[in-house]
Amino acid sequence: MIHILLSRWRQGHRTLPYPKTLPALPERLRGMPSLQGGACPAGCEACQKACPVEAIHPSPEGPRMDLGHCLFCGRCQETCPEGVIRFTRDHRLAVRDREHLQVFPGRELQLAAALEGELKRLLGRSLKLRVVSAGGCNGCEVDVNVLGTLAWDLGRFGIQYVASPRHADGILLCGPVTANMELAVRKTYEAVPGPKVVIAVGACAISGGPFRYQQEQRGGVGSLLPVDLHIPGCPPHPLTILDGLLRLLGRLEEEGRL
Amino acid sequence: MNEACFYVGRNGQAVALADVPDLEPAAFFEAIVAAVQEGRRLACLCADAQLRLFAVLADDGAGTLALARARLREPRYASITPRCPQAHLFEREMAEQFGIVPEGHPWLKPVRFQTLGVSGSPVEPGVMAFYRVEGEAVHEVAVGPVHAGVIEPGHFRFQCLGEEVLHLEISLGYQHRGLEQALVGGPHPLSLKFAETMAGDTSIGHGWAYCQALEALAGIDVAPRLQRVRGVALELERMANHTGDLGALAGDVGFLPTSSFCGRIRGDWLNLTAEACGSRLGRDWLKPGGLRYDLEPERARALRQRTAAVWADTRDAIELLWGAASVLNRFEAAGAVDPVQAREIGLVGVPARACGIRMDVRRDHPYGPYADHPVAVARAQNGNVHARAWVRWKELAESCRFLEEALAHLEAMPPAEEPARDLRLAPESLCVSMTEGWRGEVLHLVLTDGSGRFSRYKVVDPSFHNWFGLALALRGEQVSDFPLCNKSFNLSYCGFDL
């Protein structure tokens, strides 16, 4: 017992002070890309050719990027001869509408707005989520899972992962939805009592991600169910996921933070 | 072993296909059975759409890989599983992927419920003839594919007498996304990403196996300094996952201090990987021919300091386990695998070493930095949950030692200019590339066609060998001990399902 207490003392209190302050993010983190307008040489397609998932296309006003497809590998940034594309360390990436993930110079990312009306009243202070893993690589699950640990302590925001869909207010889905998981995803969704939300975490759940060309999958949860929140990344940083969840609940707006 | 039947090569070595003996199918299978009986291990047995067969037999003591091939004239042959249980899942896989019937296979069932398999007819996942125990008091428990918790999908059927599990059957395939087939025709821009997402928690293990195969087939050497950085990447991946596993094991026996601490510390290890390459899982850290992100002396120094600090926390958290009688009591009483059976079914990685089997790709088939900077192989004897936990604990210490040495070396050694590499692959060649991922042996078998494109890309995640081990560990246990036993293996669903 004394050893446990000593360890407790040594390990200390490590829950991150977020959202009061932002935790340190790695220097090489690839977050929100910044796209510069009017600097692309005529006919240059370097970024388009470098992208393994066709997430980026040149246009007269500059590169147009679909963050729902983007794997944040940074190859476009590496190959761009003019430095037009630059991945910043801005972790905030979550949006409500799939269409909002289309960005180009002059169009800022429209970060997720809060739920409204009845849903906000019901879920704003207590959101129970059933996490469904549907055919990805288990990478997003790693960073979804980590939010439940002491460092992030998701529970302090009233958000909790629950074991049964019957206890849930919505589903949080990772993976492109493989053909073999389609029925299970539908059944899980149907088992959640309404009103309910659907949250797509990661490029796979939004668009099929690196597997988007595979016939064995359905190209994301949006092909089956209405999606209320899209959190891009491959996988998204835990802070990106948490930021998205808190925005959906209106918790960042109301507290005027970050 | 009949040497004439095999080409005897090494890990990460490219060989012209013409140099691998092309056997008659009957001789091919006899050679496999004989080699396994003599103590070799069937590391891979696979087919392709032209009904060509390939086998890799590892001699872990001698550090060699024996390769053989054959071509079937018709899609059927006499199953070797009754004489060689290690072949059991490989034969089922060949049947599902290419319609090759292993006649007399005792357990011919779907592996992944591939919708685009040879039959072309739709298959329903999880619908198959499950093994059933009959009897008045016998009952069946079915779990999944969607489980309680943040876990990948899979279906488990327990045959129980009261609380006692008589048999567990595991039916997977829910994560199947067609990766082996997707790689055919490559390398293309997504190939490395496919390797990294075979099992996302083993991004480095699989990514490195992919890079190593390409480098061998292109005939290029990677500078020792860069290989050292790859070693850092792989060991950081091991640190994060072993720490997480030991924490989760503590959680499953209700020992919250270690569980709580390790949950956080696992994230600290992932953050070190992110510090090096921007991604917590090490995505895009490696690339064929070298690295996307190097560890410059200053970064290596910072990483070394943080490694020491995180290791202190890790050690402090995990040592609590070994002083808690309630934990030891539960760990020692659950999930024993018989070492003889472990060899028979071909377990690899942590569960194999927990049965006393001395096996580690880093030592047996050294690659990258591990020939010059060897790591000790951790082992335990009892094959139970405690043994698997103990092996992880020993491996943590050993990986940490490797990290400290490597980072100190990198601190003193600035990056050199790397020449651009020509990654044209040798045509009509074969390469078997293995790494020791944190779960165990990761194997990629790569075959090129006449123009140097992938004509077959076979992946064997350690989980492919080990899921059956979990089923064996459950025999005679209580249903309620399944979470603990499962966690002590912590196998990959997506790595199995591909």
mmCIF file of C-alpha atoms in Angstrom, chain B residues 145-442:
data_model
loop_
_atom_site.group_PDB
_atom_site.id
_atom_site.type_symbol
_atom_site.label_atom_id
_atom_site.label_comp_id
_atom_site.label_asym_id
_atom_site.label_seq_id
_atom_site.Cartn_x
_atom_site.Cartn_y
_atom_site.Cartn_z
ATOM 1 C CA PRO B 145 -18.645 -8.082 -33.724
ATOM 2 C CA VAL B 146 -19.276 -4.817 -31.849
ATOM 3 C CA HIS B 147 -17.723 -5.109 -28.397
ATOM 4 C CA ALA B 148 -18.042 -3.066 -25.258
ATOM 5 C CA GLY B 149 -15.261 -0.521 -25.304
ATOM 6 C CA VAL B 150 -13.022 1.061 -27.904
ATOM 7 C CA ILE B 151 -12.048 -2.209 -29.559
ATOM 8 C CA GLU B 152 -11.959 -3.526 -33.078
ATOM 9 C CA PRO B 153 -14.739 -5.818 -34.263
ATOM 10 C CA GLY B 154 -14.584 -9.596 -34.115
ATOM 11 C CA HIS B 155 -16.931 -12.441 -33.231
ATOM 12 C CA PHE B 156 -16.280 -14.885 -30.403
ATOM 13 C CA ARG B 157 -18.227 -18.057 -29.618
ATOM 14 C CA PHE B 158 -17.719 -19.760 -26.300
ATOM 15 C CA GLN B 159 -18.910 -23.278 -25.611
ATOM 16 C CA CYS B 160 -19.399 -23.383 -21.861
ATOM 17 C CA LEU B 161 -20.280 -25.791 -19.141
ATOM 18 C CA GLY B 162 -21.383 -23.479 -16.392
ATOM 19 C CA GLU B 163 -18.631 -20.894 -16.155
ATOM 20 C CA GLU B 164 -15.992 -23.157 -17.644
ATOM 21 C CA VAL B 165 -15.045 -22.579 -21.268
ATOM 22 C CA LEU B 166 -14.723 -25.846 -23.164
ATOM 23 C CA HIS B 167 -13.883 -24.188 -26.436
ATOM 24 C CA LEU B 168 -13.608 -20.719 -27.931
ATOM 25 C CA GLU B 169 -13.966 -20.139 -31.639
ATOM 26 C CA ILE B 170 -12.847 -16.805 -33.076
ATOM 27 C CA SER B 171 -14.348 -15.555 -36.310
ATOM 28 C CA LEU B 172 -12.820 -12.418 -37.827
ATOM 29 C CA GLY B 173 -12.838 -10.573 -41.145
ATOM 30 C CA TYR B 174 -14.885 -7.523 -40.188
ATOM 31 C CA GLN B 175 -11.935 -5.217 -40.840
ATOM 32 C CA HIS B 176 -11.116 -6.774 -44.210
ATOM 33 C CA ARG B 177 -10.351 -4.016 -46.686
ATOM 34 C CA GLY B 178 -8.472 -5.897 -49.396
ATOM 35 C CA LEU B 179 -4.932 -4.646 -48.773
ATOM 36 C CA GLU B 180 -2.940 -7.525 -50.288
ATOM 37 C CA GLN B 181 -4.860 -7.251 -53.535
ATOM 38 C CA ALA B 182 -4.595 -3.460 -53.463
ATOM 39 C CA LEU B 183 -0.801 -3.701 -53.420
ATOM 40 C CA VAL B 184 -0.636 -5.778 -56.607
ATOM 41 C CA GLY B 185 0.670 -3.670 -59.482
ATOM 42 C CA GLY B 186 2.591 -1.396 -57.088
ATOM 43 C CA PRO B 187 4.656 0.186 -55.792
ATOM 44 C CA HIS B 188 2.382 3.187 -56.193
ATOM 45 C CA PRO B 189 1.944 6.325 -54.059
ATOM 46 C CA LEU B 190 -0.378 4.624 -51.567
ATOM 47 C CA SER B 191 1.709 1.466 -51.063
ATOM 48 C CA LEU B 192 3.630 2.713 -48.033
ATOM 49 C CA LYS B 193 0.370 3.969 -46.530
ATOM 50 C CA PHE B 194 -1.165 0.526 -47.024
ATOM 51 C CA ALA B 195 1.786 -0.985 -45.174
ATOM 52 C CA GLU B 196 1.454 1.520 -42.327
ATOM 53 C CA THR B 197 -2.269 0.845 -42.039
ATOM 54 C CA MET B 198 -2.070 -2.967 -42.067
ATOM 55 C CA ALA B 199 -2.227 -2.467 -38.301
ATOM 56 C CA GLY B 200 -2.117 1.182 -37.301
ATOM 57 C CA ASP B 201 -0.527 0.460 -33.939
ATOM 58 C CA THR B 202 2.307 -1.288 -35.804
ATOM 59 C CA SER B 203 2.837 1.444 -38.398
ATOM 60 C CA ILE B 204 6.608 1.280 -37.957
ATOM 61 C CA GLY B 205 6.795 -2.520 -37.841
ATOM 62 C CA HIS B 206 4.872 -2.931 -41.087
ATOM 63 C CA GLY B 207 6.213 0.242 -42.687
ATOM 64 C CA TRP B 208 9.772 -0.921 -42.099
ATOM 65 C CA ALA B 209 9.067 -4.382 -43.504
ATOM 66 C CA TYR B 210 7.724 -2.693 -46.635
ATOM 67 C CA CYS B 211 10.697 -0.338 -46.960
ATOM 68 C CA GLN B 212 13.159 -3.151 -46.393
ATOM 69 C CA ALA B 213 11.566 -5.289 -49.112
ATOM 70 C CA LEU B 214 11.738 -2.442 -51.607
ATOM 71 C CA GLU B 215 15.318 -1.644 -50.721
ATOM 72 C CA ALA B 216 16.345 -5.268 -51.175
ATOM 73 C CA LEU B 217 14.556 -5.578 -54.503
ATOM 74 C CA ALA B 218 16.053 -2.288 -55.700
ATOM 75 C CA GLY B 219 19.480 -3.362 -54.492
ATOM 76 C CA ILE B 220 20.198 -0.335 -52.329
ATOM 77 C CA ASP B 221 21.789 -0.106 -48.913
ATOM 78 C CA VAL B 222 20.507 2.188 -46.220
ATOM 79 C CA ALA B 223 23.107 4.075 -44.229
ATOM 80 C CA PRO B 224 23.694 2.630 -40.724
ATOM 81 C CA ARG B 225 22.796 5.954 -39.161
ATOM 82 C CA LEU B 226 19.371 5.933 -40.778
ATOM 83 C CA GLN B 227 18.856 2.322 -39.734
ATOM 84 C CA ARG B 228 19.593 3.357 -36.168
ATOM 85 C CA VAL B 229 16.854 5.983 -36.383
ATOM 86 C CA ARG B 230 14.480 3.296 -37.672
ATOM 87 C CA GLY B 231 15.417 1.228 -34.648
ATOM 88 C CA VAL B 232 14.476 4.170 -32.426
ATOM 89 C CA ALA B 233 11.137 4.375 -34.206
ATOM 90 C CA LEU B 234 10.415 0.675 -33.756
ATOM 91 C CA GLU B 235 11.434 0.595 -30.093
ATOM 92 C CA LEU B 236 9.373 3.690 -29.288
ATOM 93 C CA GLU B 237 6.407 1.876 -30.825
ATOM 94 C CA ARG B 238 7.143 -1.109 -28.585
ATOM 95 C CA MET B 239 7.461 1.092 -25.490
ATOM 96 C CA ALA B 240 4.083 2.744 -26.104
ATOM 97 C CA ASN B 241 2.230 -0.489 -26.774
ATOM 98 C CA HIS B 242 3.791 -2.605 -24.036
ATOM 99 C CA THR B 243 3.165 0.172 -21.525
ATOM 100 C CA GLY B 244 -0.435 0.402 -22.672
ATOM 101 C CA ASP B 245 -0.873 -3.367 -22.483
ATOM 102 C CA LEU B 246 0.520 -3.663 -18.966
ATOM 103 C CA GLY B 247 -1.761 -0.836 -17.875
ATOM 104 C CA ALA B 248 -4.750 -2.527 -19.480
ATOM 105 C CA LEU B 249 -3.863 -5.854 -17.836
ATOM 106 C CA ALA B 250 -3.790 -4.075 -14.501
ATOM 107 C CA GLY B 251 -7.185 -2.595 -15.312
ATOM 108 C CA ASP B 252 -8.620 -6.005 -16.099
ATOM 109 C CA VAL B 253 -7.731 -7.301 -12.638
ATOM 110 C CA GLY B 254 -8.990 -4.146 -11.003
ATOM 111 C CA PHE B 255 -5.581 -2.760 -10.017
ATOM 112 C CA LEU B 256 -6.196 0.878 -10.758
ATOM 113 C CA PRO B 257 -2.907 2.620 -9.905
ATOM 114 C CA THR B 258 -0.913 0.964 -12.696
ATOM 115 C CA SER B 259 -3.868 1.073 -15.020
ATOM 116 C CA SER B 260 -4.338 4.821 -14.562
ATOM 117 C CA PHE B 261 -0.653 5.698 -14.716
ATOM 118 C CA CYS B 262 0.069 3.579 -17.775
ATOM 119 C CA GLY B 263 -2.879 4.943 -19.718
ATOM 120 C CA ARG B 264 -1.260 8.345 -19.477
ATOM 121 C CA ILE B 265 2.333 7.164 -19.923
ATOM 122 C CA ARG B 266 1.478 5.305 -23.101
ATOM 123 C CA GLY B 267 0.442 8.685 -24.482
ATOM 124 C CA ASP B 268 3.783 10.123 -23.361
ATOM 125 C CA TRP B 269 5.596 7.486 -25.435
ATOM 126 C CA LEU B 270 3.382 8.206 -28.429
ATOM 127 C CA ASN B 271 4.197 11.887 -28.007
ATOM 128 C CA LEU B 272 7.908 11.107 -28.283
ATOM 129 C CA THR B 273 7.251 9.516 -31.657
ATOM 130 C CA ALA B 274 5.256 12.610 -32.627
ATOM 131 C CA GLU B 275 8.176 14.772 -31.536
ATOM 132 C CA ALA B 276 10.349 12.937 -34.033
ATOM 133 C CA CYS B 277 8.033 12.827 -37.038
ATOM 134 C CA GLY B 278 4.821 14.758 -36.310
ATOM 135 C CA SER B 279 2.609 11.674 -35.995
ATOM 136 C CA ARG B 280 1.972 9.817 -32.747
ATOM 137 C CA LEU B 281 1.873 6.532 -34.626
ATOM 138 C CA GLY B 282 5.007 7.242 -36.632
ATOM 139 C CA ARG B 283 3.147 7.726 -39.905
ATOM 140 C CA ASP B 284 5.436 8.850 -42.704
ATOM 141 C CA TRP B 285 8.526 8.667 -40.510
ATOM 142 C CA LEU B 286 10.118 6.029 -42.743
ATOM 143 C CA LYS B 287 10.291 5.902 -46.493
ATOM 144 C CA PRO B 288 11.833 3.388 -48.879
ATOM 145 C CA GLY B 289 15.521 4.244 -49.085
ATOM 146 C CA GLY B 290 15.673 6.101 -45.795
ATOM 147 C CA LEU B 291 13.607 8.448 -43.676
ATOM 148 C CA ARG B 292 11.130 11.238 -44.211
ATOM 149 C CA TYR B 293 12.139 12.776 -40.882
ATOM 150 C CA ASP B 294 15.621 12.538 -39.461
ATOM 151 C CA LEU B 295 16.736 12.871 -35.866
ATOM 152 C CA GLU B 296 19.250 15.682 -35.833
ATOM 153 C CA PRO B 297 21.615 15.844 -32.835
ATOM 154 C CA GLU B 298 19.554 18.448 -31.043
ATOM 155 C CA ARG B 299 16.326 16.543 -31.521
ATOM 156 C CA ALA B 300 18.028 13.311 -30.459
ATOM 157 C CA ARG B 301 19.262 15.027 -27.293
ATOM 158 C CA ALA B 302 15.798 16.319 -26.428
ATOM 159 C CA LEU B 303 14.333 12.910 -27.144
ATOM 160 C CA ARG B 304 16.896 11.180 -24.950
ATOM 161 C CA GLN B 305 16.124 13.444 -22.021
ATOM 162 C CA ARG B 306 12.406 12.871 -22.401
ATOM 163 C CA THR B 307 12.932 9.127 -22.823
ATOM 164 C CA ALA B 308 14.721 9.001 -19.473
ATOM 165 C CA ALA B 309 11.899 10.899 -17.779
ATOM 166 C CA VAL B 310 9.108 8.820 -19.299
ATOM 167 C CA TRP B 311 10.985 5.604 -18.502
ATOM 168 C CA ALA B 312 11.234 6.628 -14.853
ATOM 169 C CA ASP B 313 7.446 7.057 -14.773
ATOM 170 C CA THR B 314 6.927 3.789 -16.627
ATOM 171 C CA ARG B 315 9.120 1.790 -14.282
ATOM 172 C CA ASP B 316 7.539 3.310 -11.233
ATOM 173 C CA ALA B 317 4.038 2.505 -12.486
ATOM 174 C CA ILE B 318 4.717 -1.056 -13.582
ATOM 175 C CA GLU B 319 6.838 -2.177 -10.653
ATOM 176 C CA LEU B 320 3.741 -1.814 -8.505
ATOM 177 C CA LEU B 321 2.297 -4.832 -10.309
ATOM 178 C CA TRP B 322 4.957 -7.226 -9.103
ATOM 179 C CA GLY B 323 4.459 -6.250 -5.475
ATOM 180 C CA ALA B 324 0.705 -6.707 -5.453
ATOM 181 C CA ALA B 325 -0.335 -10.202 -4.367
ATOM 182 C CA SER B 326 -3.845 -9.769 -5.756
ATOM 183 C CA VAL B 327 -2.419 -8.995 -9.206
ATOM 184 C CA LEU B 328 0.077 -11.855 -9.206
ATOM 185 C CA ASN B 329 -2.582 -14.243 -8.018
ATOM 186 C CA ARG B 330 -4.847 -13.405 -10.935
ATOM 187 C CA PHE B 331 -2.056 -13.219 -13.536
ATOM 188 C CA GLU B 332 -0.588 -16.572 -12.571
ATOM 189 C CA ALA B 333 -3.887 -18.408 -12.520
ATOM 190 C CA ALA B 334 -5.131 -17.439 -15.963
ATOM 191 C CA GLY B 335 -4.599 -18.173 -19.619
ATOM 192 C CA ALA B 336 -1.869 -20.823 -19.729
ATOM 193 C CA VAL B 337 -0.782 -22.094 -23.155
ATOM 194 C CA ASP B 338 1.066 -25.387 -23.249
ATOM 195 C CA PRO B 339 4.584 -24.792 -24.671
ATOM 196 C CA VAL B 340 4.365 -27.944 -26.792
ATOM 197 C CA GLN B 341 1.129 -26.763 -28.356
ATOM 198 C CA ALA B 342 2.615 -23.291 -28.785
ATOM 199 C CA ARG B 343 5.329 -24.753 -30.999
ATOM 200 C CA GLU B 344 2.900 -26.974 -32.840
ATOM 201 C CA ILE B 345 0.619 -24.136 -33.874
ATOM 202 C CA GLY B 346 3.533 -21.798 -34.568
ATOM 203 C CA LEU B 347 3.031 -18.982 -32.060
ATOM 204 C CA VAL B 348 5.304 -15.978 -32.509
ATOM 205 C CA GLY B 349 6.291 -12.885 -30.564
ATOM 206 C CA VAL B 350 5.378 -12.182 -26.955
ATOM 207 C CA PRO B 351 3.070 -15.208 -26.449
ATOM 208 C CA ALA B 352 5.756 -17.552 -27.858
ATOM 209 C CA ARG B 353 8.499 -16.094 -25.674
ATOM 210 C CA ALA B 354 6.126 -16.380 -22.704
ATOM 211 C CA CYS B 355 6.160 -20.150 -23.378
ATOM 212 C CA GLY B 356 9.928 -20.240 -23.185
ATOM 213 C CA ILE B 357 10.465 -20.244 -26.944
ATOM 214 C CA ARG B 358 13.554 -18.253 -27.755
ATOM 215 C CA MET B 359 12.472 -16.337 -30.817
ATOM 216 C CA ASP B 360 12.878 -12.726 -31.862
ATOM 217 C CA VAL B 361 13.432 -11.512 -35.422
ATOM 218 C CA ARG B 362 15.820 -8.857 -34.124
ATOM 219 C CA ARG B 363 18.121 -11.562 -32.798
ATOM 220 C CA ASP B 364 17.417 -14.513 -35.097
ATOM 221 C CA HIS B 365 17.139 -12.762 -38.444
ATOM 222 C CA PRO B 366 18.802 -9.421 -37.683
ATOM 223 C CA TYR B 367 18.009 -6.467 -39.885
ATOM 224 C CA GLY B 368 18.687 -2.737 -39.769
ATOM 225 C CA PRO B 369 20.711 -1.869 -36.673
ATOM 226 C CA TYR B 370 20.129 -5.092 -34.758
ATOM 227 C CA ALA B 371 23.090 -7.077 -36.068
ATOM 228 C CA ASP B 372 25.531 -4.491 -34.702
ATOM 229 C CA HIS B 373 23.413 -3.515 -31.734
ATOM 230 C CA PRO B 374 21.744 -6.694 -30.549
ATOM 231 C CA VAL B 375 18.938 -6.867 -28.038
ATOM 232 C CA ALA B 376 18.512 -9.591 -25.464
ATOM 233 C CA VAL B 377 15.501 -11.849 -25.912
ATOM 234 C CA ALA B 378 13.174 -11.792 -22.939
ATOM 235 C CA ARG B 379 11.545 -15.067 -22.004
ATOM 236 C CA ALA B 380 9.288 -16.608 -19.391
ATOM 237 C CA GLN B 381 8.341 -20.223 -18.874
ATOM 238 C CA ASN B 382 4.753 -20.628 -17.798
ATOM 239 C CA GLY B 383 2.867 -19.437 -20.871
ATOM 240 C CA ASN B 384 0.177 -17.774 -18.765
ATOM 241 C CA VAL B 385 -0.988 -14.181 -18.378
ATOM 242 C CA HIS B 386 1.800 -13.488 -15.919
ATOM 243 C CA ALA B 387 4.399 -14.798 -18.344
ATOM 244 C CA ARG B 388 3.128 -12.600 -21.144
ATOM 245 C CA ALA B 389 3.081 -9.583 -18.845
ATOM 246 C CA TRP B 390 6.581 -10.369 -17.575
ATOM 247 C CA VAL B 391 7.999 -10.697 -21.096
ATOM 248 C CA ARG B 392 6.592 -7.272 -21.943
ATOM 249 C CA TRP B 393 8.137 -5.809 -18.813
ATOM 250 C CA LYS B 394 11.567 -7.254 -19.658
ATOM 251 C CA GLU B 395 11.257 -6.029 -23.220
ATOM 252 C CA LEU B 396 10.450 -2.536 -22.047
ATOM 253 C CA ALA B 397 13.723 -2.373 -20.135
ATOM 254 C CA GLU B 398 15.687 -3.768 -23.059
ATOM 255 C CA SER B 399 14.087 -1.424 -25.585
ATOM 256 C CA CYS B 400 14.779 1.490 -23.314
ATOM 257 C CA ARG B 401 18.436 0.518 -23.156
ATOM 258 C CA PHE B 402 18.526 0.346 -26.958
ATOM 259 C CA LEU B 403 16.863 3.765 -27.183
ATOM 260 C CA GLU B 404 19.309 5.408 -24.813
ATOM 261 C CA GLU B 405 22.307 4.039 -26.664
ATOM 262 C CA ALA B 406 20.931 4.870 -30.083
ATOM 263 C CA LEU B 407 19.881 8.384 -29.143
ATOM 264 C CA ALA B 408 23.260 9.080 -27.522
ATOM 265 C CA HIS B 409 24.892 7.918 -30.742
ATOM 266 C CA LEU B 410 22.628 10.096 -32.889
ATOM 267 C CA GLU B 411 23.355 13.067 -30.674
ATOM 268 C CA ALA B 412 26.998 12.812 -31.662
ATOM 269 C CA MET B 413 26.389 12.098 -35.307
ATOM 270 C CA PRO B 414 24.854 14.754 -37.529
ATOM 271 C CA PRO B 415 22.920 13.639 -40.602
ATOM 272 C CA ALA B 416 24.866 13.206 -43.801
ATOM 273 C CA GLU B 417 23.582 14.215 -47.199
ATOM 274 C CA GLU B 418 21.621 11.282 -48.589
ATOM 275 C CA PRO B 419 21.834 10.657 -52.320
ATOM 276 C CA ALA B 420 18.577 10.334 -54.231
ATOM 277 C CA ARG B 421 17.736 6.665 -54.611
ATOM 278 C CA ASP B 422 16.579 4.831 -57.671
ATOM 279 C CA LEU B 423 13.872 2.495 -56.478
ATOM 280 C CA ARG B 424 13.443 0.422 -59.611
ATOM 281 C CA LEU B 425 12.738 -3.117 -58.465
ATOM 282 C CA ALA B 426 14.390 -6.197 -59.882
ATOM 283 C CA PRO B 427 12.005 -8.126 -62.149
ATOM 284 C CA GLU B 428 10.878 -11.705 -61.467
ATOM 285 C CA SER B 429 12.270 -11.627 -57.948
ATOM 286 C CA LEU B 430 11.191 -12.546 -54.495
ATOM 287 C CA CYS B 431 11.948 -10.970 -51.141
ATOM 288 C CA VAL B 432 10.910 -12.016 -47.664
ATOM 289 C CA SER B 433 11.174 -9.060 -45.311
ATOM 290 C CA MET B 434 10.645 -9.495 -41.583
ATOM 291 C CA THR B 435 10.704 -7.173 -38.600
ATOM 292 C CA GLU B 436 9.958 -7.775 -34.938
ATOM 293 C CA GLY B 437 6.907 -5.627 -34.305
ATOM 294 C CA TRP B 438 5.805 -5.185 -30.708
ATOM 295 C CA ARG B 439 3.404 -8.126 -31.062
ATOM 296 C CA GLY B 440 5.934 -10.316 -32.837
ATOM 297 C CA GLU B 441 7.110 -11.319 -36.268
ATOM 298 C CA VAL B 442 5.878 -9.111 -39.113
#
